mmCIF file of C-alpha atoms in Angstrom:
data_model
loop_
_atom_site.group_PDB
_atom_site.id
_atom_site.type_symbol
_atom_site.label_atom_id
_atom_site.label_comp_id
_atom_site.label_asym_id
_atom_site.label_seq_id
_atom_site.Cartn_x
_atom_site.Cartn_y
_atom_site.Cartn_z
ATOM 1 C CA MET Y 9 2.199 -76.744 -16.386
ATOM 2 C CA SER Y 10 5.392 -77.016 -18.193
ATOM 3 C CA LYS Y 11 5.600 -75.171 -21.552
ATOM 4 C CA ARG Y 12 4.840 -77.683 -24.773
ATOM 5 C CA GLU Y 13 7.696 -77.365 -27.208
ATOM 6 C CA THR Y 14 7.865 -78.679 -30.972
ATOM 7 C CA VAL Y 15 9.777 -80.928 -32.910
ATOM 8 C CA LEU Y 16 10.231 -80.904 -36.604
ATOM 9 C CA ILE Y 17 10.459 -84.402 -38.444
ATOM 10 C CA THR Y 18 10.496 -84.715 -42.130
ATOM 11 C CA GLY Y 19 10.926 -87.706 -44.679
ATOM 12 C CA PHE Y 20 11.161 -87.574 -48.232
ATOM 13 C CA GLY Y 21 8.590 -87.909 -51.156
ATOM 14 C CA PRO Y 22 8.980 -90.448 -53.960
ATOM 15 C CA PHE Y 23 12.281 -90.896 -55.302
ATOM 16 C CA ARG Y 24 13.365 -93.879 -57.982
ATOM 17 C CA GLN Y 25 11.528 -97.113 -56.931
ATOM 18 C CA PHE Y 26 10.387 -95.910 -53.657
ATOM 19 C CA LEU Y 27 6.955 -94.617 -54.753
ATOM 20 C CA VAL Y 28 6.142 -94.318 -50.744
ATOM 21 C CA ASN Y 29 9.643 -93.138 -49.374
ATOM 22 C CA PRO Y 30 10.472 -95.470 -46.231
ATOM 23 C CA SER Y 31 11.596 -91.967 -44.307
ATOM 24 C CA TRP Y 32 8.045 -90.565 -44.960
ATOM 25 C CA ILE Y 33 6.424 -93.937 -43.521
ATOM 26 C CA THR Y 34 9.223 -93.516 -40.710
ATOM 27 C CA ALA Y 35 8.132 -90.019 -39.707
ATOM 28 C CA GLN Y 36 4.680 -90.706 -39.933
ATOM 29 C CA GLY Y 37 5.577 -93.773 -37.232
ATOM 30 C CA LEU Y 38 7.367 -91.362 -35.294
ATOM 31 C CA LYS Y 39 4.403 -88.740 -35.158
ATOM 32 C CA LEU Y 40 2.338 -91.490 -33.771
ATOM 33 C CA ALA Y 41 4.746 -92.875 -31.233
ATOM 34 C CA GLY Y 42 5.447 -89.633 -29.875
ATOM 35 C CA LEU Y 43 8.509 -87.669 -28.208
ATOM 36 C CA GLY Y 44 7.112 -87.491 -24.685
ATOM 37 C CA GLU Y 45 4.099 -85.587 -23.008
ATOM 38 C CA SER Y 46 5.987 -82.283 -23.276
ATOM 39 C CA ILE Y 47 6.727 -82.629 -27.036
ATOM 40 C CA ASP Y 48 4.612 -81.733 -30.093
ATOM 41 C CA VAL Y 49 5.758 -83.600 -33.180
ATOM 42 C CA TYR Y 50 5.069 -81.784 -36.463
ATOM 43 C CA ILE Y 51 5.841 -83.797 -39.593
ATOM 44 C CA LYS Y 52 6.412 -82.777 -43.129
ATOM 45 C CA GLU Y 53 7.342 -84.629 -46.611
ATOM 46 C CA LEU Y 54 9.421 -82.835 -48.699
ATOM 47 C CA PRO Y 55 9.695 -83.461 -52.356
ATOM 48 C CA VAL Y 56 13.033 -84.599 -53.819
ATOM 49 C CA SER Y 57 13.395 -81.269 -55.635
ATOM 50 C CA TYR Y 58 16.311 -78.548 -54.664
ATOM 51 C CA ASP Y 59 14.210 -75.492 -54.987
ATOM 52 C CA VAL Y 60 10.935 -76.772 -52.780
ATOM 53 C CA THR Y 61 12.786 -78.291 -50.255
ATOM 54 C CA GLN Y 62 14.731 -75.127 -49.544
ATOM 55 C CA GLN Y 63 11.840 -72.918 -49.566
ATOM 56 C CA ILE Y 64 9.754 -75.740 -46.958
ATOM 57 C CA ILE Y 65 12.248 -75.591 -44.651
ATOM 58 C CA SER Y 66 13.061 -71.928 -44.392
ATOM 59 C CA GLU Y 67 9.247 -71.590 -43.883
ATOM 60 C CA LEU Y 68 9.067 -73.969 -41.338
ATOM 61 C CA TRP Y 69 11.882 -72.595 -39.340
ATOM 62 C CA HIS Y 70 10.335 -69.190 -39.273
ATOM 63 C CA THR Y 71 6.840 -69.580 -38.771
ATOM 64 C CA LEU Y 72 6.679 -73.317 -36.864
ATOM 65 C CA LYS Y 73 9.949 -72.231 -34.826
ATOM 66 C CA PRO Y 74 10.576 -75.568 -33.726
ATOM 67 C CA LYS Y 75 12.677 -76.535 -30.624
ATOM 68 C CA PHE Y 76 14.812 -79.001 -32.799
ATOM 69 C CA ALA Y 77 14.599 -80.639 -36.297
ATOM 70 C CA VAL Y 78 15.139 -84.056 -37.396
ATOM 71 C CA HIS Y 79 15.296 -84.960 -41.257
ATOM 72 C CA LEU Y 80 15.185 -88.516 -42.380
ATOM 73 C CA GLY Y 81 16.582 -90.044 -45.645
ATOM 74 C CA ILE Y 82 17.033 -93.573 -46.812
ATOM 75 C CA ALA Y 83 20.666 -94.923 -47.096
ATOM 76 C CA ARG Y 84 20.128 -97.377 -50.006
ATOM 77 C CA ALA Y 85 22.020 -100.637 -49.463
ATOM 78 C CA SER Y 86 22.593 -100.140 -45.843
ATOM 79 C CA SER Y 87 21.407 -101.700 -42.876
ATOM 80 C CA LEU Y 88 22.575 -99.441 -40.352
ATOM 81 C CA VAL Y 89 21.238 -96.367 -39.064
ATOM 82 C CA ILE Y 90 23.667 -93.443 -39.677
ATOM 83 C CA LEU Y 91 23.498 -90.011 -37.699
ATOM 84 C CA GLU Y 92 25.064 -87.506 -39.496
ATOM 85 C CA GLN Y 93 26.854 -84.572 -38.003
ATOM 86 C CA THR Y 94 27.941 -82.142 -41.367
ATOM 87 C CA GLY Y 95 25.959 -80.683 -43.995
ATOM 88 C CA LYS Y 96 27.783 -79.022 -47.043
ATOM 89 C CA ASN Y 97 27.020 -76.106 -48.764
ATOM 90 C CA SER Y 98 28.503 -76.680 -52.017
ATOM 91 C CA GLY Y 99 29.003 -79.620 -54.636
ATOM 92 C CA TYR Y 100 25.348 -80.551 -55.561
ATOM 93 C CA ARG Y 101 25.889 -81.660 -59.231
ATOM 94 C CA ASP Y 102 23.226 -84.363 -59.262
ATOM 95 C CA ARG Y 103 19.853 -83.343 -60.704
ATOM 96 C CA ASP Y 104 16.692 -83.793 -58.631
ATOM 97 C CA VAL Y 105 13.601 -85.296 -59.775
ATOM 98 C CA CYS Y 106 12.716 -82.177 -61.856
ATOM 99 C CA GLY Y 107 15.983 -82.257 -63.505
ATOM 100 C CA PHE Y 108 17.663 -79.246 -61.779
ATOM 101 C CA CYS Y 109 20.604 -78.557 -60.020
ATOM 102 C CA PRO Y 110 20.618 -75.515 -57.119
ATOM 103 C CA THR Y 111 21.986 -72.398 -58.411
ATOM 104 C CA GLY Y 112 25.712 -72.499 -58.455
ATOM 105 C CA HIS Y 113 25.436 -76.127 -57.061
ATOM 106 C CA ARG Y 114 25.223 -74.677 -53.416
ATOM 107 C CA CYS Y 115 22.629 -74.205 -50.672
ATOM 108 C CA ILE Y 116 23.014 -70.692 -49.844
ATOM 109 C CA GLU Y 117 24.822 -68.123 -51.247
ATOM 110 C CA GLY Y 118 27.654 -66.801 -49.163
ATOM 111 C CA GLY Y 119 27.328 -69.447 -46.345
ATOM 112 C CA LEU Y 120 29.914 -71.236 -44.618
ATOM 113 C CA GLU Y 121 31.137 -74.389 -46.652
ATOM 114 C CA LYS Y 122 29.941 -76.748 -43.937
ATOM 115 C CA LEU Y 123 27.845 -76.257 -40.890
ATOM 116 C CA ASP Y 124 27.876 -79.268 -37.932
ATOM 117 C CA SER Y 125 24.844 -79.848 -35.676
ATOM 118 C CA VAL Y 126 25.047 -78.722 -32.095
ATOM 119 C CA ILE Y 127 24.330 -82.255 -31.091
ATOM 120 C CA ASN Y 128 27.507 -84.458 -30.378
ATOM 121 C CA VAL Y 129 26.261 -87.393 -32.642
ATOM 122 C CA ARG Y 130 29.396 -89.581 -32.013
ATOM 123 C CA ALA Y 131 28.412 -89.118 -28.513
ATOM 124 C CA VAL Y 132 24.810 -90.094 -29.163
ATOM 125 C CA SER Y 133 25.963 -93.016 -31.822
ATOM 126 C CA LYS Y 134 28.191 -94.468 -29.070
ATOM 127 C CA HIS Y 135 25.803 -94.702 -26.675
ATOM 128 C CA PHE Y 136 23.502 -96.657 -28.976
ATOM 129 C CA HIS Y 137 26.555 -98.838 -30.397
ATOM 130 C CA GLN Y 138 27.704 -100.003 -27.008
ATOM 131 C CA ALA Y 139 23.881 -101.136 -26.214
ATOM 132 C CA GLY Y 140 24.312 -103.213 -29.342
ATOM 133 C CA MET Y 141 22.416 -101.330 -31.924
ATOM 134 C CA ASP Y 142 23.263 -100.947 -35.641
ATOM 135 C CA VAL Y 143 24.142 -97.033 -35.386
ATOM 136 C CA ILE Y 144 26.777 -95.470 -36.470
ATOM 137 C CA HIS Y 145 28.046 -91.761 -37.453
ATOM 138 C CA SER Y 146 29.221 -89.633 -40.280
ATOM 139 C CA ARG Y 147 30.463 -86.588 -41.686
ATOM 140 C CA ASP Y 148 29.461 -87.228 -45.454
ATOM 141 C CA ALA Y 149 25.817 -87.152 -46.022
ATOM 142 C CA GLY Y 150 25.816 -87.557 -49.894
ATOM 143 C CA ARG Y 151 25.789 -84.122 -51.468
ATOM 144 C CA TYR Y 152 21.982 -84.989 -52.785
ATOM 145 C CA LEU Y 153 18.830 -83.966 -51.383
ATOM 146 C CA CYS Y 154 19.388 -85.218 -47.908
ATOM 147 C CA ASP Y 155 22.721 -83.192 -47.512
ATOM 148 C CA PHE Y 156 21.258 -80.271 -48.975
ATOM 149 C CA ALA Y 157 18.085 -80.080 -46.719
ATOM 150 C CA TYR Y 158 20.466 -80.902 -43.769
ATOM 151 C CA TYR Y 159 22.410 -77.874 -44.491
ATOM 152 C CA CYS Y 160 19.517 -75.616 -45.235
ATOM 153 C CA SER Y 161 18.123 -76.645 -42.014
ATOM 154 C CA LEU Y 162 21.450 -76.100 -40.059
ATOM 155 C CA TYR Y 163 21.669 -72.741 -41.357
ATOM 156 C CA HIS Y 164 18.048 -71.547 -40.847
ATOM 157 C CA GLY Y 165 17.696 -73.327 -37.425
ATOM 158 C CA GLN Y 166 21.118 -71.896 -35.825
ATOM 159 C CA ARG Y 167 22.560 -75.576 -36.242
ATOM 160 C CA ARG Y 168 19.639 -77.077 -34.098
ATOM 161 C CA ALA Y 169 19.131 -80.047 -36.321
ATOM 162 C CA ALA Y 170 20.090 -83.634 -37.102
ATOM 163 C CA PHE Y 171 19.914 -85.782 -40.092
ATOM 164 C CA ILE Y 172 19.353 -89.570 -39.771
ATOM 165 C CA HIS Y 173 20.185 -92.187 -42.644
ATOM 166 C CA ILE Y 174 17.628 -95.071 -42.048
ATOM 167 C CA PRO Y 175 18.462 -98.722 -43.470
ATOM 168 C CA SER Y 176 16.707 -100.002 -46.556
ATOM 169 C CA SER Y 177 17.636 -103.601 -45.751
ATOM 170 C CA GLY Y 178 18.308 -105.700 -42.608
ATOM 171 C CA ARG Y 179 16.239 -106.351 -39.188
ATOM 172 C CA LEU Y 180 15.903 -102.198 -38.567
ATOM 173 C CA ALA Y 181 14.202 -101.675 -42.280
ATOM 174 C CA SER Y 182 11.096 -102.941 -40.157
ATOM 175 C CA ALA Y 183 9.354 -99.930 -38.906
ATOM 176 C CA GLU Y 184 8.149 -101.977 -36.087
ATOM 177 C CA ARG Y 185 11.975 -101.993 -34.869
ATOM 178 C CA LEU Y 186 13.116 -98.713 -36.443
ATOM 179 C CA VAL Y 187 10.740 -96.350 -34.979
ATOM 180 C CA PRO Y 188 11.077 -97.246 -31.474
ATOM 181 C CA LEU Y 189 15.017 -97.261 -32.104
ATOM 182 C CA LEU Y 190 14.654 -93.461 -33.347
ATOM 183 C CA GLN Y 191 12.499 -92.454 -30.950
ATOM 184 C CA ASP Y 192 15.103 -93.366 -28.530
ATOM 185 C CA ILE Y 193 17.706 -91.879 -30.626
ATOM 186 C CA ILE Y 194 15.953 -88.141 -30.651
ATOM 187 C CA VAL Y 195 14.820 -88.265 -26.991
ATOM 188 C CA THR Y 196 18.720 -88.644 -26.240
ATOM 189 C CA MET Y 197 19.327 -85.856 -28.954
ATOM 190 C CA LEU Y 198 16.700 -83.577 -26.974
ATOM 191 C CA GLU Y 199 18.314 -84.269 -23.861
ATOM 192 C CA GLN Y 200 21.694 -83.213 -25.114
ATOM 193 C CA LEU Y 201 20.383 -80.389 -26.407
ATOM 194 C CA ASP Y 202 19.051 -79.264 -23.148
ATOM 195 C CA ASP Y 203 22.567 -80.137 -21.389
ATOM 196 C CA SER Y 204 24.722 -76.852 -22.290
ATOM 197 C CA LYS Y 205 27.785 -79.031 -21.421
ATOM 198 C CA TYR Y 206 27.537 -80.977 -24.788
ATOM 199 C CA LEU Y 207 26.506 -77.864 -26.943
ATOM 200 C CA GLY Y 208 29.406 -77.242 -29.732
ATOM 201 C CA GLU Y 209 31.206 -80.736 -28.945
ATOM 202 C CA CYS Y 210 31.023 -82.093 -32.293
ATOM 203 C CA CYS Y 211 33.731 -84.555 -32.682
ATOM 204 C CA ASP Y 212 35.326 -86.105 -35.778
ATOM 205 C CA ALA Y 213 33.888 -88.858 -37.565
ATOM 206 C CA LEU Y 214 35.071 -91.108 -40.370
ATOM 207 C CA PRO Y 215 33.484 -90.776 -43.810
ATOM 208 C CA ILE Y 216 30.670 -93.236 -44.460
ATOM 209 C CA ASN Y 217 30.677 -93.960 -48.645
ATOM 210 C CA LEU Y 218 27.126 -94.907 -49.141
ATOM 211 C CA THR Y 219 24.364 -94.224 -51.834
ATOM 212 C CA VAL Y 220 22.369 -91.816 -50.124
ATOM 213 C CA LEU Y 221 19.240 -89.808 -51.106
#
């Protein structure tokens, strides 16, 4: 019998007009859909709070010890699925829902300025874009809770994480269309994770200027 492994998937809690955050609804949909017989999907809702999010992500990496983590956030005014390559450590000057900014406006004191996922998201996005899907890649996750959570996870998980901004409009805003696509994207990432030739091959991407969580 093959060993079962765990993939962590997170979404965010209420934020502004989103009393129930679409990223959390999508995480729940992925839990129901699954990622294959050998993968256990563990989901967690993250509050839009720097301190609490940092604590939760650190604890999950050290206690759950997942194979991989996928973090979901909403990209307002976007109809695209955006795969993020990079998490940034500093520059967090926008207040969270509790009215706070992180100490020193950074994620991890003494951490590198940026961390890239071990996944080559450019290759993943190219694969799905060529298949006619509205999927792109980016190196700018927005320097708010999405970026913050991503950097924390990359730091604690030795870069075995990915962040996906999901659309707030267009045909992919429907869970019926979005969840199967994300399921395929995450499985592709897991396959790449198991293929050593891809590890560390993080390609450059053009910054995407969107309003993101």
